[in-house]
mmCIF file of C-alpha atoms in Angstrom:
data_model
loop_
_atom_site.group_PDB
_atom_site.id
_atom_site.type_symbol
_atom_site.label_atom_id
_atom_site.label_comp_id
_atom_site.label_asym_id
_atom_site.label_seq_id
_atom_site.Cartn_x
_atom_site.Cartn_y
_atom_site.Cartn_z
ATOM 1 C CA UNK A 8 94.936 82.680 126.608
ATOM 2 C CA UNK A 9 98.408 83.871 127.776
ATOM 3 C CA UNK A 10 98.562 86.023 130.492
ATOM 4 C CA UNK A 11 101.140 88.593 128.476
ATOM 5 C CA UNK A 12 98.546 90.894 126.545
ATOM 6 C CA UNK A 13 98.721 94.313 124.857
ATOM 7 C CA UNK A 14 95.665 96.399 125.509
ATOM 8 C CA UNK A 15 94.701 98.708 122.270
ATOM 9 C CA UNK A 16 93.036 102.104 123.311
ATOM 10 C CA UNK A 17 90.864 102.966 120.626
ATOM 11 C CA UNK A 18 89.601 105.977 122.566
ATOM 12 C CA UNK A 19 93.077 107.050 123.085
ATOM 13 C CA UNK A 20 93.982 106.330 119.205
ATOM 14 C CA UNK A 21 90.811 109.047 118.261
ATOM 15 C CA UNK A 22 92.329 111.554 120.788
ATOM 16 C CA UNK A 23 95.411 111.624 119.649
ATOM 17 C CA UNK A 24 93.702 112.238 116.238
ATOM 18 C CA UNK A 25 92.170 115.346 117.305
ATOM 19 C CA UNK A 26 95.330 116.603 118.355
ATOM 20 C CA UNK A 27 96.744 116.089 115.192
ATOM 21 C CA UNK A 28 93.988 117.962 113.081
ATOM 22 C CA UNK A 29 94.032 120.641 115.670
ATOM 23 C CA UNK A 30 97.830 120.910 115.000
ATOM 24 C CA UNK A 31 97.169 120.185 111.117
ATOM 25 C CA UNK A 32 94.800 123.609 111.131
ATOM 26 C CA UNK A 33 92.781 121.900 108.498
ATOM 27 C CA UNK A 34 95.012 120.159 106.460
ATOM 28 C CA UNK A 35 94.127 116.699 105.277
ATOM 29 C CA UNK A 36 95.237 113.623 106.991
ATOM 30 C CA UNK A 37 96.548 110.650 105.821
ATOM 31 C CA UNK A 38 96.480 107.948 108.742
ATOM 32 C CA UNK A 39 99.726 105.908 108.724
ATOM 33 C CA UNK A 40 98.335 102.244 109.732
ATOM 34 C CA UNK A 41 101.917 100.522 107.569
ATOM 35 C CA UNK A 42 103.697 97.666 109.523
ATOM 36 C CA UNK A 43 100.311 96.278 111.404
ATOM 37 C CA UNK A 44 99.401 100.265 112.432
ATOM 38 C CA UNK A 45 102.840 100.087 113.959
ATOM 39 C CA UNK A 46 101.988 97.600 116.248
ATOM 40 C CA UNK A 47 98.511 98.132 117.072
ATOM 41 C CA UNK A 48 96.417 95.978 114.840
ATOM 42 C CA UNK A 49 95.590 97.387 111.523
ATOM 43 C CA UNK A 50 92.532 96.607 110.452
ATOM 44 C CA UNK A 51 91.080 97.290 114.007
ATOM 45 C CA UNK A 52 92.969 101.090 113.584
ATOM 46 C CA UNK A 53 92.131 101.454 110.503
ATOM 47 C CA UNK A 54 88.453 100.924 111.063
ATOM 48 C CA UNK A 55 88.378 104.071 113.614
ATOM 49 C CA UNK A 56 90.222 105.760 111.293
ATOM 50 C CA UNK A 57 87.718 105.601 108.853
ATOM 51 C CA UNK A 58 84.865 106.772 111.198
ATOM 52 C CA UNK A 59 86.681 109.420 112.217
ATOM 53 C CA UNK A 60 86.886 111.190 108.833
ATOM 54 C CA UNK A 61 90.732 111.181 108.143
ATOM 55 C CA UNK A 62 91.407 111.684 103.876
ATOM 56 C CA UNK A 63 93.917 108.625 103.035
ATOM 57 C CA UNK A 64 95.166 105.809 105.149
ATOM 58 C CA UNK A 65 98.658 105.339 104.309
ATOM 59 C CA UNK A 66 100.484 101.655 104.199
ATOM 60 C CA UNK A 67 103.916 100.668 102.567
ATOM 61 C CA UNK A 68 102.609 97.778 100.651
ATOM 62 C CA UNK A 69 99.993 96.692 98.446
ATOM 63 C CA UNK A 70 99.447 94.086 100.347
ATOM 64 C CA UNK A 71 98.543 95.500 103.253
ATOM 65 C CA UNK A 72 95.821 97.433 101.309
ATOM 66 C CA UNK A 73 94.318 94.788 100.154
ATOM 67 C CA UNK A 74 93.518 93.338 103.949
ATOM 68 C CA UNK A 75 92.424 96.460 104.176
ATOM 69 C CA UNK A 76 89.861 96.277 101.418
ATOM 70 C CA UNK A 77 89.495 92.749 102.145
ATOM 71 C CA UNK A 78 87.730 93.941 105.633
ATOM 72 C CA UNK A 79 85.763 95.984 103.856
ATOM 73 C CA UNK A 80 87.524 99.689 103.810
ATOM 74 C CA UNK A 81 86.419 101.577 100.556
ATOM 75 C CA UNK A 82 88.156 104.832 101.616
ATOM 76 C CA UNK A 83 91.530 106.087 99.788
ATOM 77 C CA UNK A 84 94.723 103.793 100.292
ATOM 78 C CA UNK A 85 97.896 105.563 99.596
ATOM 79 C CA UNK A 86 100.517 103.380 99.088
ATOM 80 C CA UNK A 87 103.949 104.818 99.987
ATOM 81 C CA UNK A 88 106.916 102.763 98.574
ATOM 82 C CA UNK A 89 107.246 101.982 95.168
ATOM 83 C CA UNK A 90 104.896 98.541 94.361
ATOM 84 C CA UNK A 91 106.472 95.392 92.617
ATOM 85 C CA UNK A 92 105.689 94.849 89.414
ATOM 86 C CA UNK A 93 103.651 91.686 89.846
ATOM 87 C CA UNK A 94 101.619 93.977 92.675
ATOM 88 C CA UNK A 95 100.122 96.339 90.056
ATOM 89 C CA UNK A 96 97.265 94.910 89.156
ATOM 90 C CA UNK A 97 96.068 94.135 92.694
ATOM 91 C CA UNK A 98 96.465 98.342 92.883
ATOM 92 C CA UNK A 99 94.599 98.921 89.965
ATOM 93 C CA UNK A 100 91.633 96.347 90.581
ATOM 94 C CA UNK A 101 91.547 97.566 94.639
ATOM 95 C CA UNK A 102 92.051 101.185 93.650
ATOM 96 C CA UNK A 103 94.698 102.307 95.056
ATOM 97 C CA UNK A 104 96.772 105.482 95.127
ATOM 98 C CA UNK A 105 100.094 104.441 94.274
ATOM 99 C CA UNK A 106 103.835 106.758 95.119
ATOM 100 C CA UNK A 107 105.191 106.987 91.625
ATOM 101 C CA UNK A 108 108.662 106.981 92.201
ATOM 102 C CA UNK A 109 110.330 106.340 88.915
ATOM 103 C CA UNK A 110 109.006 105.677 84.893
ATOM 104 C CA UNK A 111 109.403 101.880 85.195
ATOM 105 C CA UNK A 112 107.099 101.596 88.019
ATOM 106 C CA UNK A 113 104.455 103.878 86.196
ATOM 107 C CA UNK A 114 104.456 102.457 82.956
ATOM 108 C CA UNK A 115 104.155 98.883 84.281
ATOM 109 C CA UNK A 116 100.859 100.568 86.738
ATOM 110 C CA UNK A 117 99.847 102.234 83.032
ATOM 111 C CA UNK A 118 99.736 98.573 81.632
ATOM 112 C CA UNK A 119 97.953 97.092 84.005
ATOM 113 C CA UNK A 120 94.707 99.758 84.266
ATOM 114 C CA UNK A 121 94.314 98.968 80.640
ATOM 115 C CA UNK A 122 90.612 100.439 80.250
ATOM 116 C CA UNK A 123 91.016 102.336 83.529
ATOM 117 C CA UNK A 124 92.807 105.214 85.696
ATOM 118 C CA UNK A 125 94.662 103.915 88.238
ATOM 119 C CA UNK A 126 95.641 107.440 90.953
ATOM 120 C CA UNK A 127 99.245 108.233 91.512
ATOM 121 C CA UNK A 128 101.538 111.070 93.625
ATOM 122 C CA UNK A 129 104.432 111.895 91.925
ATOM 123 C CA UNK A 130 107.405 111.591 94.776
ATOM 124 C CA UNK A 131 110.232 113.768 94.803
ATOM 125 C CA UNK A 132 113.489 112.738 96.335
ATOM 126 C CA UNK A 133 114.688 115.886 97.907
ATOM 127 C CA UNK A 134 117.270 114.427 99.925
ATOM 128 C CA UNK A 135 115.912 111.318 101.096
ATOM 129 C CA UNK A 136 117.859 109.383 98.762
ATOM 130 C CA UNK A 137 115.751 106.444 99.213
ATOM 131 C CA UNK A 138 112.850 106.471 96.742
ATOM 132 C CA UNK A 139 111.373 109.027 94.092
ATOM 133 C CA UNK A 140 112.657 111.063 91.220
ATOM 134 C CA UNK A 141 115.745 113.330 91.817
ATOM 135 C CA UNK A 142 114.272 117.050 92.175
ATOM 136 C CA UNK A 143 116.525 118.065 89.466
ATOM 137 C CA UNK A 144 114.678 115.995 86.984
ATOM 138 C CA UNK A 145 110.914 116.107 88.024
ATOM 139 C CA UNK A 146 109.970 118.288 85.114
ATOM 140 C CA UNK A 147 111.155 116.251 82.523
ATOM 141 C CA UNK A 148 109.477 113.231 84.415
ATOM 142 C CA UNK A 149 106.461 115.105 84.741
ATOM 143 C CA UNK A 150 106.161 115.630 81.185
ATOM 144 C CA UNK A 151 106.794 111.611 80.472
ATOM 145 C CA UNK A 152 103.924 110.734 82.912
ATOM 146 C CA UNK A 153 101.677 112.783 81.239
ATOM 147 C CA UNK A 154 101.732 110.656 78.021
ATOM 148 C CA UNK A 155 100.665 107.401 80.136
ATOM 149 C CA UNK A 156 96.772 107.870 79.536
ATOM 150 C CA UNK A 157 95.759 105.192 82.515
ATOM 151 C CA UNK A 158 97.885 106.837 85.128
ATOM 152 C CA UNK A 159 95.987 109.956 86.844
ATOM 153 C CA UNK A 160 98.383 112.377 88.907
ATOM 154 C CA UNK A 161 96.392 113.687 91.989
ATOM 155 C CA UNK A 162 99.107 114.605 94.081
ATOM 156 C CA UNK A 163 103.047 115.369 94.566
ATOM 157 C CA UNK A 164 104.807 114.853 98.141
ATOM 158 C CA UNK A 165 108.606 114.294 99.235
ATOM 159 C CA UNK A 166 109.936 112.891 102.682
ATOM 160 C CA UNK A 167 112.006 114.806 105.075
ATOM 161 C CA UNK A 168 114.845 113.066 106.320
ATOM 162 C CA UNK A 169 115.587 115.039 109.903
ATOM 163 C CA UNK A 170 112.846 115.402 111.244
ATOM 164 C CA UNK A 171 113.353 113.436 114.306
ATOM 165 C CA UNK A 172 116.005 116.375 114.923
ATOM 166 C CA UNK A 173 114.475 119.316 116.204
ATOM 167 C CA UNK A 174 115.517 122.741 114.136
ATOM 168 C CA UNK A 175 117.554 120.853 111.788
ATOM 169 C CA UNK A 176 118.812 122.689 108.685
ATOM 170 C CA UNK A 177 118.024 120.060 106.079
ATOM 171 C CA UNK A 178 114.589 120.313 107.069
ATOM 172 C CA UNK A 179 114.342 123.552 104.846
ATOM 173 C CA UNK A 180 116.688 122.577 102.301
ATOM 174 C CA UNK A 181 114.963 119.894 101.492
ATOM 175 C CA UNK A 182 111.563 122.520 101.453
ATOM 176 C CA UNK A 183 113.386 125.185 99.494
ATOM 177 C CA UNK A 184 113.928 121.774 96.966
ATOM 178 C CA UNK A 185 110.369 121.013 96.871
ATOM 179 C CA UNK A 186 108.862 124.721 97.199
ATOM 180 C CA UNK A 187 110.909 125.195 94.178
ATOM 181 C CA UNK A 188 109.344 122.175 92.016
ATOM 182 C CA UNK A 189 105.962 123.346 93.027
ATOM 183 C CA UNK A 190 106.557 126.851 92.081
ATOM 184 C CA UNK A 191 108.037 125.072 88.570
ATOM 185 C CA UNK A 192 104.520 122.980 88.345
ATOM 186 C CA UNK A 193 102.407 126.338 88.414
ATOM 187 C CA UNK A 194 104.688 128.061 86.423
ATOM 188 C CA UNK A 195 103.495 125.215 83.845
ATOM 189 C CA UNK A 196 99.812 124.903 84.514
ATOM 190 C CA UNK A 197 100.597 121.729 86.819
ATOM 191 C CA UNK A 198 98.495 121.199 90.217
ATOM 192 C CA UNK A 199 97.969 119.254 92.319
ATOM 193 C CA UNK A 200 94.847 118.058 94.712
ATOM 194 C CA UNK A 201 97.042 116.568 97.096
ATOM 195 C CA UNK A 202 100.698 118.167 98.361
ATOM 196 C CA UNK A 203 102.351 116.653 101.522
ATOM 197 C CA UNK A 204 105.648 116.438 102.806
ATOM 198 C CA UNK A 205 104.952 116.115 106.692
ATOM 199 C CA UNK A 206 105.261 113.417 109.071
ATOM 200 C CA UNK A 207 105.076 113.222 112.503
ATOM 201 C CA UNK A 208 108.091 115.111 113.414
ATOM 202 C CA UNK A 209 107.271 118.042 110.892
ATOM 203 C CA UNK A 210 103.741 118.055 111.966
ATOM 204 C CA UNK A 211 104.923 119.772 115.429
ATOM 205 C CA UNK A 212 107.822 121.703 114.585
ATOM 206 C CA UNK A 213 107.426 122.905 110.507
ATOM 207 C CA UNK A 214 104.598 124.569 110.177
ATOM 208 C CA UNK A 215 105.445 125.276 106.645
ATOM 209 C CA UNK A 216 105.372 121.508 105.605
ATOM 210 C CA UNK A 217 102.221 121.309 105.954
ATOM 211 C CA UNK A 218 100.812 121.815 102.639
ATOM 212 C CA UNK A 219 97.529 120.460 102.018
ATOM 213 C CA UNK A 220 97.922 117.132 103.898
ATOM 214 C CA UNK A 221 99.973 115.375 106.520
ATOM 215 C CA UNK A 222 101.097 111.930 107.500
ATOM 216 C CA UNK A 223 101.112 111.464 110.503
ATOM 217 C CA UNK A 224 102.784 107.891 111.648
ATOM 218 C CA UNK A 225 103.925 107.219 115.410
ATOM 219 C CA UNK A 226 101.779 110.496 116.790
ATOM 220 C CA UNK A 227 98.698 108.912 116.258
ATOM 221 C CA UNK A 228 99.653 106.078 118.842
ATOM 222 C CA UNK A 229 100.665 108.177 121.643
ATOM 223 C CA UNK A 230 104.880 108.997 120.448
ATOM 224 C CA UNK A 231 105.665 112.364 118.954
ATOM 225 C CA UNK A 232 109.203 112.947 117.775
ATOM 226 C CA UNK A 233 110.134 115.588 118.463
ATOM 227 C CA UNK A 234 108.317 115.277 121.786
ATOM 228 C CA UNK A 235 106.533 118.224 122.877
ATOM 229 C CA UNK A 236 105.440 118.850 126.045
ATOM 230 C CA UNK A 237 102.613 120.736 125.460
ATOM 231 C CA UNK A 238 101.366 117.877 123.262
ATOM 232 C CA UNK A 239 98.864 116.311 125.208
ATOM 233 C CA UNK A 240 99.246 112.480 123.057
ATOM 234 C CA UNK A 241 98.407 109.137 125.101
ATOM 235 C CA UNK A 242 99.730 106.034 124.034
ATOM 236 C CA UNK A 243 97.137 103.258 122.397
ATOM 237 C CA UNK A 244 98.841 100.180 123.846
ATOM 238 C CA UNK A 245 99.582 98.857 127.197
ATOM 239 C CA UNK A 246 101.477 95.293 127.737
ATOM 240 C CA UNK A 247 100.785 93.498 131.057
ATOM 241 C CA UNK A 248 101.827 90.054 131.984
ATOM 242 C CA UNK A 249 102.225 87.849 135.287
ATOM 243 C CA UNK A 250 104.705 86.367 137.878
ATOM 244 C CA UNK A 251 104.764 82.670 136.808
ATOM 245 C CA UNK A 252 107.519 81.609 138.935
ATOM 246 C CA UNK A 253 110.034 82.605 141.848
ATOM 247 C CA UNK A 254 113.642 81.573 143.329
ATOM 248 C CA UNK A 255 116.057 82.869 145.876
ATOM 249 C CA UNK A 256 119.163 83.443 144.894
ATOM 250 C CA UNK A 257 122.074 84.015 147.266
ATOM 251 C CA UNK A 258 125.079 86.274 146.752
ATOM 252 C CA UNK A 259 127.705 85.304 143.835
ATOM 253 C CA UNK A 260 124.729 82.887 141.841
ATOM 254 C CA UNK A 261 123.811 84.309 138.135
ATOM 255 C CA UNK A 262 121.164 84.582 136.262
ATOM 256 C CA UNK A 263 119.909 83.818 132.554
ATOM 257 C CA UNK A 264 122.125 82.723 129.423
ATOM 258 C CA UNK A 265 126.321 84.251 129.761
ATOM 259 C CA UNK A 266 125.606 84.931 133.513
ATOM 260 C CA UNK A 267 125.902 88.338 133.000
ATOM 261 C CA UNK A 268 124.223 89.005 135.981
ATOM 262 C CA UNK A 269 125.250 88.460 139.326
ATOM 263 C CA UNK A 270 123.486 88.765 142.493
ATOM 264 C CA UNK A 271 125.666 90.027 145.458
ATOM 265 C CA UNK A 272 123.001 89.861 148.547
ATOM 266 C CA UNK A 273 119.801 87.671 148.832
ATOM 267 C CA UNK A 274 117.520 88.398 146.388
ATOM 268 C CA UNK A 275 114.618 86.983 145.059
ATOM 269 C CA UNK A 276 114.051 86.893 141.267
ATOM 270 C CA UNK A 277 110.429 86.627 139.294
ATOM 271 C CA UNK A 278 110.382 85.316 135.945
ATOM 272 C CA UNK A 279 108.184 86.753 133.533
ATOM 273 C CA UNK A 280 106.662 85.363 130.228
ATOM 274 C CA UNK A 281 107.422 87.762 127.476
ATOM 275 C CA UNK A 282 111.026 87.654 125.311
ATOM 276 C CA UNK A 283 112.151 88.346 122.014
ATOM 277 C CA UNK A 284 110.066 86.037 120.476
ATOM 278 C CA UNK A 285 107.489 88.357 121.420
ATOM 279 C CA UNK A 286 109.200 91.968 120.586
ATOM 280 C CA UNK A 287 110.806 92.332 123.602
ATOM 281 C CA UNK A 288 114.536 92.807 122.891
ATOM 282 C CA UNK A 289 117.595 91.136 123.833
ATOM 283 C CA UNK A 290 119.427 94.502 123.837
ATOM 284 C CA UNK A 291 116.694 95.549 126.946
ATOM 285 C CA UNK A 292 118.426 92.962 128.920
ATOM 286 C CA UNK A 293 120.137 94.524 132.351
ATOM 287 C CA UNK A 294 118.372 97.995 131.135
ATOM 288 C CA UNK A 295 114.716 97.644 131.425
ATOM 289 C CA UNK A 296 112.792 98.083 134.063
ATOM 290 C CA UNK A 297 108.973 96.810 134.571
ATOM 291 C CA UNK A 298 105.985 97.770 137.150
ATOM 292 C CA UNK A 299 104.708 95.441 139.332
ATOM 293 C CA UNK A 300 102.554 96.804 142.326
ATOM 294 C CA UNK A 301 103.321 100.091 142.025
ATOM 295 C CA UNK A 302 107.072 99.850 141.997
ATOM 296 C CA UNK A 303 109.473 99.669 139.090
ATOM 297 C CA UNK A 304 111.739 96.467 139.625
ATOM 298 C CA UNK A 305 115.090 95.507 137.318
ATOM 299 C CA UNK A 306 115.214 93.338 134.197
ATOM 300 C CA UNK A 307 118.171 91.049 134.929
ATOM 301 C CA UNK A 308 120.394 89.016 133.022
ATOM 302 C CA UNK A 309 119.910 88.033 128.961
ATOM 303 C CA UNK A 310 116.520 88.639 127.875
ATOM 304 C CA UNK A 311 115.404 85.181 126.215
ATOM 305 C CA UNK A 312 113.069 84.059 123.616
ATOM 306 C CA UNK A 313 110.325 83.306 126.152
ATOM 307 C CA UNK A 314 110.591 84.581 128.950
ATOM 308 C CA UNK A 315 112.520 87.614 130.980
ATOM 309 C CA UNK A 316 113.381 87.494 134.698
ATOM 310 C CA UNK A 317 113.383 90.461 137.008
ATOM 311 C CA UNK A 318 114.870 91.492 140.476
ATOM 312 C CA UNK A 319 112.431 91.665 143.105
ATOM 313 C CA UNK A 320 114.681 91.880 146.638
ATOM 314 C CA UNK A 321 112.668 90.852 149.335
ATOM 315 C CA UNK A 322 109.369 92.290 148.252
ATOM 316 C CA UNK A 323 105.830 90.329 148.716
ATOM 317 C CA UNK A 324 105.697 89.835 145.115
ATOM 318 C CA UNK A 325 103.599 86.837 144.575
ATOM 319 C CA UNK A 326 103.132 84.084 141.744
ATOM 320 C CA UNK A 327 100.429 85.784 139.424
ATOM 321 C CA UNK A 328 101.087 89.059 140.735
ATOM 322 C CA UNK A 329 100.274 91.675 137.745
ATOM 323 C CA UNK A 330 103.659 93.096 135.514
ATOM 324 C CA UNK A 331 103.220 96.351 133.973
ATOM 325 C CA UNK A 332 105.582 96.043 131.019
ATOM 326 C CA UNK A 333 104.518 98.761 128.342
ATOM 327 C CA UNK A 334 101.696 101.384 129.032
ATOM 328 C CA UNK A 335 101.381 105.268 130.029
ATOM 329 C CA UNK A 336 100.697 105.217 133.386
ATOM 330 C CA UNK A 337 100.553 102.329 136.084
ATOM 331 C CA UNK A 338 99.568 103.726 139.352
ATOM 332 C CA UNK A 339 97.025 105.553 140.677
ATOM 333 C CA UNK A 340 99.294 108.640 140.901
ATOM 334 C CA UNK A 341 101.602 108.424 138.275
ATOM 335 C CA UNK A 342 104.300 106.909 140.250
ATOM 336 C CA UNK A 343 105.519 104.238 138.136
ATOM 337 C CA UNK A 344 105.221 103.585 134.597
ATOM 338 C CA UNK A 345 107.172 102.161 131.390
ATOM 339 C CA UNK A 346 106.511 103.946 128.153
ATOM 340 C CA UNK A 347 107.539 103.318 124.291
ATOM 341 C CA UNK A 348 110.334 106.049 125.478
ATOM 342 C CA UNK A 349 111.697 104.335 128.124
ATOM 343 C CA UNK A 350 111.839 100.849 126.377
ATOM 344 C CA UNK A 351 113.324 102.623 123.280
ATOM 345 C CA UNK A 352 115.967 104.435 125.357
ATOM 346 C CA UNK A 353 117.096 101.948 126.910
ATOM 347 C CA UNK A 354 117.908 99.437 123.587
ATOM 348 C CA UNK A 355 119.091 102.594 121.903
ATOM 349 C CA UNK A 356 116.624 102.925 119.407
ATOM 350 C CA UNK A 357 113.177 104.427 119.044
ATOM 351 C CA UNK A 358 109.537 104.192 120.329
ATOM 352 C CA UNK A 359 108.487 103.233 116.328
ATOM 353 C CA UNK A 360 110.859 99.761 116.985
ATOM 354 C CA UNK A 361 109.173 99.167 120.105
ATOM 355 C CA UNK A 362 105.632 99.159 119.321
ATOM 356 C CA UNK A 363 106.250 97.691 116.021
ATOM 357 C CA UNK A 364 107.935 94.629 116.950
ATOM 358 C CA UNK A 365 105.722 93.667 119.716
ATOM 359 C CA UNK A 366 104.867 90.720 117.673
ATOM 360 C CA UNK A 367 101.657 88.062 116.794
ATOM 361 C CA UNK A 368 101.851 85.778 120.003
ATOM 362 C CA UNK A 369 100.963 88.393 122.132
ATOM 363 C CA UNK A 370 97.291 88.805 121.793
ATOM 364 C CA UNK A 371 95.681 92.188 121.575
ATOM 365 C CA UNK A 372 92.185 93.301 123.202
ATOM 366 C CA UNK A 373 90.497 96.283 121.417
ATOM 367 C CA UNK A 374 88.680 98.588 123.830
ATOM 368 C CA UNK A 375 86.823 102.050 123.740
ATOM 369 C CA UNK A 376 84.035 100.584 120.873
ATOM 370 C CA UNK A 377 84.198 101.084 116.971
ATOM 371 C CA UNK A 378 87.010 98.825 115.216
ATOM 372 C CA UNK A 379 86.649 95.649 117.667
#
């Protein structure tokens, strides 16, 4: 086995559930676990999940339901963008609860259950503008649906587009929009079991999203956003590697592909094997730092596919010495550590990218029991 490996916390993944349904105030949850549990492993998540109690487990795809089911889940699978056509009979026969996001998609779901029900939640595009029926129009929609005898409407949810903004204003347009079509429903004898327009950013700061469940997403792996302090979260995975090789440089030599970096005293630099054909970007190269022996250290020049190479100075580092490159905390005392945060900062994106894209070559090792 390589020595680059992400550790998975599954003791840390059920604490930062807790959190969540202490913030939730008894609101169901449905358990994000889309794009590989962003990250994590999803069947492995998935599994705790389960234990744990949480209502749904949300993907984007039918196909990642079905490895789901295939690894023997039976608990609800909300599926959360619209399914190709040629996927609805794989939702019907694994019984899944499918987004309905426009008529085409429900009447070709409708065909397929034939002799059975297969569940749906209406979506509403409030401002999204991405998937679902225009709020304008859900009434009349409504009213369609309910002539497609196989398709059974449990629930009724909408996305919020700003919520990664804290106290932004289109946060409660877009809930006036869908307060408003709920208010419509019950003004026509239409309910729901299932209402939910919050993710992880509304979960902290929108109380009145809640409804009567949440999705929570990159929270449950240690990343709220907005962060809040008072949030006690703790990230699932941790990425260590080792030193495999080191070289002196001396002042005006260059390192990695375009030279862009120079050395201008005598330096030593440790090459490290992770790249970007593990998740590790190109755009962390000359940003990024790393922890080895308690000390955070430079990653110089162009990240590459295999391997990155960091700035040492005249430090006993060591061939095989230990590289903290991802993880919450990396010293005894806190001194030095790399988060999601800090890797998403510095490639100018977001801690969702980060964990996401750390990719199948680097091997993961569940710990803290159920899901291994």
């Amino acid at each position: 086995m390589r020595s680059t490996t992400a550790v998975i916390n599954l003791d840390h993944l059920r604490s930062n559930l807790a959190v969540i349904k202490q913030k939730a105030h008894g609101r169901g949850i449905c358990a994000m676990v889309k794009a590989n549990a962003y990250g994590h492993g999803m069947v492995q998540c998935a599994k705790v999940l389960e234990a744990e109690g949480v209502d749904f487990l949300g993907v984007a795809l039918v196909d990642e339901a079905v490895v789901l089911r295939q690894a023997g889940i039976r608990m609800p699978i909300l599926v959360l963008t619209p399914n190709e056509p040629q996927d609805a009979a794989l939702a019907v026969t694994h019984g899944l609860t499918m987004v309905i996001c426009s008529m085409e998609q429900a009447r070709v779901l409708n065909a397929a259950a034939k002799d059975t029900k297969v569940g749906g939640h209406v979506f509403v595009d409030t401002g999204m503008h991405r998937d679902g029926f225009p709020f304008q129009e859900v009434h009349e929609r409504l009213d369609e649906l309910a002539q497609l005898e196989n398709l059974e409407l449990t629930g009724i949810c909408t996305h919020l587009a700003t919520t990664d903004v804290a106290d932004d204003a289109f946060i409660q347009e877009q809930l006036e929009r869908f307060s408003t079509v709920l208010k419509n429903c019950a003004d026509r004898g239409r309910t729901f079991a299932c209402i939910h327009a919050a993710n992880t950013g509304a979960v902290w700061q929108t109380p009145e999203s809640l409804f009567t469940l949440v999705r929570p997403g990159i929270s449950l792996y240690g990343y709220a956003s907005p962060l809040d302090p008072s949030v006690q979260l703790h990230p699932v995975m941790s990425i260590t590697s080792r030193v495999i090789s080191l070289r002196r440089l001396w002042p005006g030599e260059t390192v990695s592909y375009g030279r862009r970096y120079a050395v201008d005293r005598p330096t030593t630099i440790a090459t490290i094997p992770i790249g970007y054909g593990d998740g590790y970007s190109r755009s962390l190269s000359n940003k990024a730092h790393c922890v080895i022996d308690g000390k955070r250290y430079p990653v110089v020049g162009t990240v590459c596919m295999d391997e990155i190479m960091v700035d040492v100075g005249d430090d006993p580092i060591e061939v095989g010495s230990l590289v903290h490159l991802l993880g919450e905390q990396t010293t005894e005392d806190g001194s030095a550590s790399v988060d999601a945060n800090d890797l998403a900062q510095w490639a100018e994106t977001i801690p969702y990218e980060i964990t996401t894209m750390v990719g199948p070559r680097i091997p993961r090792t569940f710990i803290g029991g159920r899901g291994q």
